[in-house]
Amino acid sequence: MSNSIKKWMVIPSVLSVLALTMAGCGEDDGVYGSGNNNLTVSSFESQSNAVTRIDTTYRSGERQVQPINIVGIAQPDVDNLESSIVLANRFEGTIADKDISVDGNIVSRPIYQKNSNNKSMFTIDYKEYDLYGVKADSYSVDKVTGKRAGVLTDLYNYSRISSKVSFPKNAQCFTPMTNSEREFVYFNEKGITGYKNIDSWIEFIENQIGDGYSKKITRISLGFNKQYPLASVQAYNDDQQIVATYNGVEYKGRVYNAEHVASGVNDSNNDPLSGVVDCTLVNDVAADFLEQEIKRYY
């Protein structure tokens, strides 16, 4: 059990690979897991002097998370648990890894309502962005305002890699698009903290963010009887861009770091002229290339 949480001002957590989309609510007696495609989404995580490649593969009926140490030896904080708890307004349920179906870049998974036969499907549409020719300097951060722009890749995050290096042909990144009829959060034992109440967790997160950013705290209550407190802490730079969001939920005497899913359509940005394109989730071509370059320079 740990009080720690990864602080990201640019890079989303590995759990963001599981950004969720619910496509329908209520009872559903359909057959899931009928697709015969599979999709692998890769990311990289650094820990001290070690770097790990994390391949998440979705295929009919299952999700497999495979961490591969490529520099040094690490124990990456991966979400390889088979189920997570889902909380929403007057709702509690679970996300399971069974009954997954894959159709191209679209992954569908069910949410099961607690103490009920009801189940709802959610989907993740992993939209592609062409990385051919993209270099580290395709992304920038203004040193005065903190404003971010361009295409963020691990060529920028792993700064020892030569600035002349660019992605090869057929390298793609994935930008997940979400669409949900209801707002909810999900979490599992991976996200457990040492805190027993949400107020202590909020204080810890504010200290993690520090004084260089303005902060906004939002509180709501979730569950069948709205018995579970949720807090969201957002950090803003001088340009009023959101640079980090943390979600914590107090559940049965413990506080968990949680992932949030907004309601409605939440499209990912694929236009570097209108904002940051987050390209830290990649296909196998881009991942093989990054692994080669990281091994070379680290």
XYZ file of C-alpha atoms in Angstrom:
298
model
C 0.000 0.000 0.000
C 1.400 3.345 -0.991
C 0.572 7.028 -0.725
C 2.400 7.759 -3.944
C 0.849 8.809 -7.209
C 2.513 9.490 -10.511
C 2.582 13.199 -11.148
C 2.046 14.002 -14.812
C 2.120 17.448 -16.242
C 2.303 16.211 -19.813
C 2.226 12.427 -19.999
C -0.998 10.545 -19.199
C -0.873 7.513 -16.953
C -0.810 3.977 -18.330
C -4.420 3.657 -17.288
C -5.302 6.152 -19.954
C -4.862 3.294 -22.388
C -8.157 2.145 -20.945
C -10.007 5.411 -21.546
C -13.572 4.192 -21.629
C -16.596 4.751 -23.812
C -20.030 3.498 -22.901
C -22.271 2.848 -25.895
C -25.647 2.228 -24.327
C -27.022 1.639 -20.850
C -29.499 -0.694 -19.217
C -30.122 -4.323 -20.030
C -28.296 -5.927 -22.905
C -28.506 -9.610 -23.715
C -26.259 -9.516 -26.783
C -23.343 -11.840 -27.375
C -19.934 -10.233 -26.885
C -16.453 -11.277 -27.852
C -17.490 -12.406 -31.320
C -14.818 -10.406 -33.173
C -11.699 -12.190 -34.437
C -9.427 -9.153 -34.727
C -6.817 -8.040 -32.251
C -5.252 -4.668 -31.500
C -2.014 -3.924 -29.629
C -1.407 -0.502 -28.104
C 2.096 0.188 -26.752
C 3.522 2.763 -24.350
C 6.807 3.350 -22.513
C 7.416 3.999 -18.824
C 10.614 5.130 -17.115
C 11.434 4.221 -13.520
C 14.740 5.414 -12.049
C 17.339 4.225 -14.589
C 15.059 1.615 -16.147
C 12.682 1.852 -19.110
C 9.835 -0.567 -19.754
C 7.780 -1.116 -22.890
C 4.159 -1.969 -22.105
C 2.109 -3.755 -24.786
C -1.636 -3.961 -24.179
C -3.332 -6.405 -26.549
C -7.087 -6.587 -26.989
C -8.506 -9.669 -28.673
C -11.760 -11.598 -28.689
C -12.588 -12.360 -25.082
C -9.512 -10.962 -23.339
C -7.073 -8.139 -22.641
C -3.408 -8.961 -22.052
C -0.871 -6.508 -20.613
C 2.773 -7.411 -21.260
C 5.552 -5.311 -19.667
C 8.990 -5.766 -21.267
C 12.118 -4.370 -19.602
C 14.248 -2.806 -22.341
C 16.729 -0.830 -20.195
C 17.527 -2.069 -16.702
C 15.088 -3.949 -14.492
C 11.880 -2.329 -13.246
C 8.494 -3.241 -11.854
C 6.194 -0.947 -13.842
C 2.873 0.155 -12.461
C 0.695 -1.598 -15.044
C -3.028 -2.256 -14.986
C -3.067 -6.013 -15.520
C -5.966 -6.775 -13.189
C -8.940 -8.599 -14.679
C -11.626 -6.234 -13.404
C -12.171 -2.731 -12.051
C -14.924 -1.102 -10.008
C -17.169 1.413 -11.773
C -18.980 4.176 -9.868
C -21.465 6.701 -11.267
C -24.463 8.688 -10.079
C -26.633 6.077 -8.313
C -24.673 3.281 -9.976
C -22.061 0.708 -8.992
C -20.649 -2.037 -11.167
C -17.540 -3.643 -12.620
C -15.562 -3.626 -15.871
C -14.456 -7.128 -16.781
C -11.863 -8.344 -19.250
C -14.088 -11.155 -20.450
C -16.444 -10.710 -23.422
C -14.170 -8.227 -25.192
C -14.640 -7.795 -28.936
C -12.368 -5.984 -31.377
C -13.316 -4.541 -34.760
C -10.331 -2.846 -36.363
C -9.318 -0.086 -33.942
C -12.565 -0.224 -31.981
C -12.508 -2.186 -28.711
C -15.801 -3.054 -26.973
C -16.057 -4.166 -23.344
C -19.041 -4.642 -21.005
C -19.841 -2.948 -17.705
C -21.811 -5.203 -15.324
C -24.159 -3.596 -12.812
C -23.748 -4.816 -9.239
C -26.455 -7.208 -7.962
C -28.185 -7.169 -11.338
C -28.266 -8.953 -14.664
C -27.962 -5.612 -16.441
C -24.866 -4.934 -18.480
C -23.834 -2.075 -20.730
C -21.231 -1.957 -23.484
C -18.511 0.630 -23.805
C -16.145 1.107 -26.714
C -12.759 2.706 -27.312
C -12.067 4.069 -30.786
C -8.284 4.262 -31.169
C -7.984 6.858 -33.907
C -4.665 6.849 -35.770
C -2.224 9.718 -36.347
C 0.631 9.342 -38.853
C 4.012 9.778 -37.139
C 6.184 9.508 -40.244
C 8.848 12.216 -40.090
C 7.816 13.506 -36.643
C 10.771 14.553 -34.428
C 11.167 15.593 -30.800
C 10.900 19.254 -31.754
C 7.395 18.679 -33.125
C 6.305 19.447 -29.557
C 7.112 22.580 -27.534
C 6.396 24.174 -24.169
C 6.571 27.953 -23.741
C 9.030 28.614 -20.897
C 7.109 31.701 -19.740
C 3.434 30.727 -19.995
C 3.778 26.941 -19.953
C 1.569 26.758 -23.059
C 1.981 23.472 -24.906
C 1.690 22.872 -28.649
C 2.433 20.311 -31.356
C 2.773 16.522 -31.344
C 3.972 14.999 -28.078
C 5.871 11.722 -28.505
C 8.420 9.774 -26.498
C 11.152 11.302 -28.660
C 10.495 14.399 -26.543
C 10.000 12.538 -23.263
C 13.273 10.596 -23.625
C 15.494 13.606 -24.191
C 18.782 11.691 -24.615
C 17.605 10.476 -28.032
C 19.185 12.557 -30.808
C 17.090 15.521 -31.930
C 17.739 14.463 -35.548
C 15.839 11.186 -35.122
C 12.371 10.966 -36.722
C 9.736 8.232 -36.899
C 9.811 5.827 -39.884
C 7.082 5.032 -42.395
C 4.024 3.168 -41.057
C 4.633 4.495 -37.534
C 1.295 5.497 -36.040
C 0.064 6.711 -32.691
C -3.380 6.130 -31.201
C -5.585 8.935 -29.860
C -8.558 7.340 -28.056
C -11.995 8.873 -28.659
C -14.623 8.447 -25.946
C -18.405 8.702 -25.930
C -20.483 7.973 -22.862
C -24.129 8.339 -21.905
C -23.149 8.808 -18.282
C -20.211 10.237 -16.367
C -18.336 7.695 -14.257
C -14.996 6.690 -12.739
C -13.246 3.355 -12.503
C -10.435 2.024 -10.283
C -8.926 -1.167 -8.883
C -6.397 -2.370 -6.329
C -3.595 -0.952 -8.441
C -4.738 2.532 -7.440
C -5.026 2.010 -3.684
C -3.388 4.701 -1.529
C -2.501 4.897 2.141
C -5.286 7.405 2.834
C -8.606 6.573 4.480
C -10.456 9.813 3.701
C -10.697 12.051 0.673
C -9.591 15.224 2.496
C -6.165 13.756 3.296
C -5.807 12.625 -0.306
C -6.643 16.129 -1.602
C -3.997 17.670 0.659
C -1.426 15.187 -0.636
C -2.278 15.923 -4.287
C -2.091 19.693 -3.754
C 1.380 19.262 -2.284
C 2.383 17.081 -5.244
C 1.278 19.742 -7.720
C 3.133 22.481 -5.840
C 2.761 26.244 -5.897
C 3.621 26.833 -9.555
C 0.098 26.071 -10.767
C -3.396 27.296 -9.939
C -5.730 24.544 -8.733
C -9.432 23.696 -8.882
C -11.072 21.084 -6.633
C -14.424 19.501 -7.515
C -16.335 17.184 -5.169
C -19.283 14.889 -5.854
C -20.688 11.671 -4.374
C -21.216 8.447 -6.318
C -22.809 5.020 -5.851
C -26.340 3.672 -5.398
C -26.900 5.829 -2.340
C -24.277 8.464 -3.189
C -22.175 7.094 -0.346
C -18.757 7.296 -2.015
C -17.025 10.728 -2.092
C -15.091 11.618 -5.253
C -12.667 14.525 -5.607
C -11.082 15.871 -8.786
C -8.047 18.168 -8.572
C -7.021 20.074 -11.700
C -3.816 22.078 -12.186
C -3.641 25.053 -14.586
C -0.656 26.867 -16.071
C -0.417 30.638 -16.541
C -2.206 30.316 -19.884
C -5.122 28.604 -18.097
C -4.495 25.292 -19.831
C -5.258 22.188 -17.784
C -1.901 20.468 -17.411
C -2.850 17.750 -14.932
C -6.001 16.139 -13.545
C -6.127 13.780 -10.548
C -9.200 11.847 -9.416
C -9.590 10.122 -6.058
C -12.529 8.157 -4.662
C -13.163 7.120 -1.064
C -14.479 3.551 -1.226
C -15.149 1.342 1.801
C -12.575 2.946 4.073
C -9.811 3.477 1.509
C -8.986 6.123 -1.084
C -8.164 5.009 -4.624
C -6.647 6.930 -7.517
C -9.309 6.708 -10.203
C -9.772 7.303 -13.933
C -12.591 9.584 -15.047
C -14.885 9.147 -18.061
C -16.879 12.200 -19.132
C -20.369 11.983 -20.565
C -21.108 12.671 -24.207
C -18.687 12.580 -27.127
C -15.091 13.339 -26.143
C -13.072 13.392 -29.327
C -9.288 13.246 -29.232
C -7.279 16.017 -30.869
C -5.499 15.079 -34.101
C -4.686 18.640 -35.204
C -1.371 20.039 -33.860
C -2.456 23.546 -34.910
C -5.409 23.509 -32.533
C -3.720 21.928 -29.518
C -1.456 19.118 -28.352
C -1.736 15.775 -30.123
C -0.875 13.202 -27.450
C 1.078 10.503 -29.293
C 2.411 8.443 -26.396
C 0.249 5.416 -27.299
C 1.673 3.828 -30.442
C 1.487 0.899 -32.855
C 4.088 -1.855 -33.153
C 6.142 -0.066 -35.842
C 6.515 3.053 -33.703
C 7.102 0.989 -30.549
C 9.842 -1.128 -32.185
C 11.507 2.080 -33.399
C 11.324 3.734 -29.973
C 12.658 0.605 -28.266
C 15.640 0.603 -30.630
C 16.392 4.294 -30.022
C 15.955 4.075 -26.245
C 18.343 1.120 -26.085
C 20.825 3.050 -28.202
C 20.871 6.253 -26.148
C 20.118 4.891 -22.665
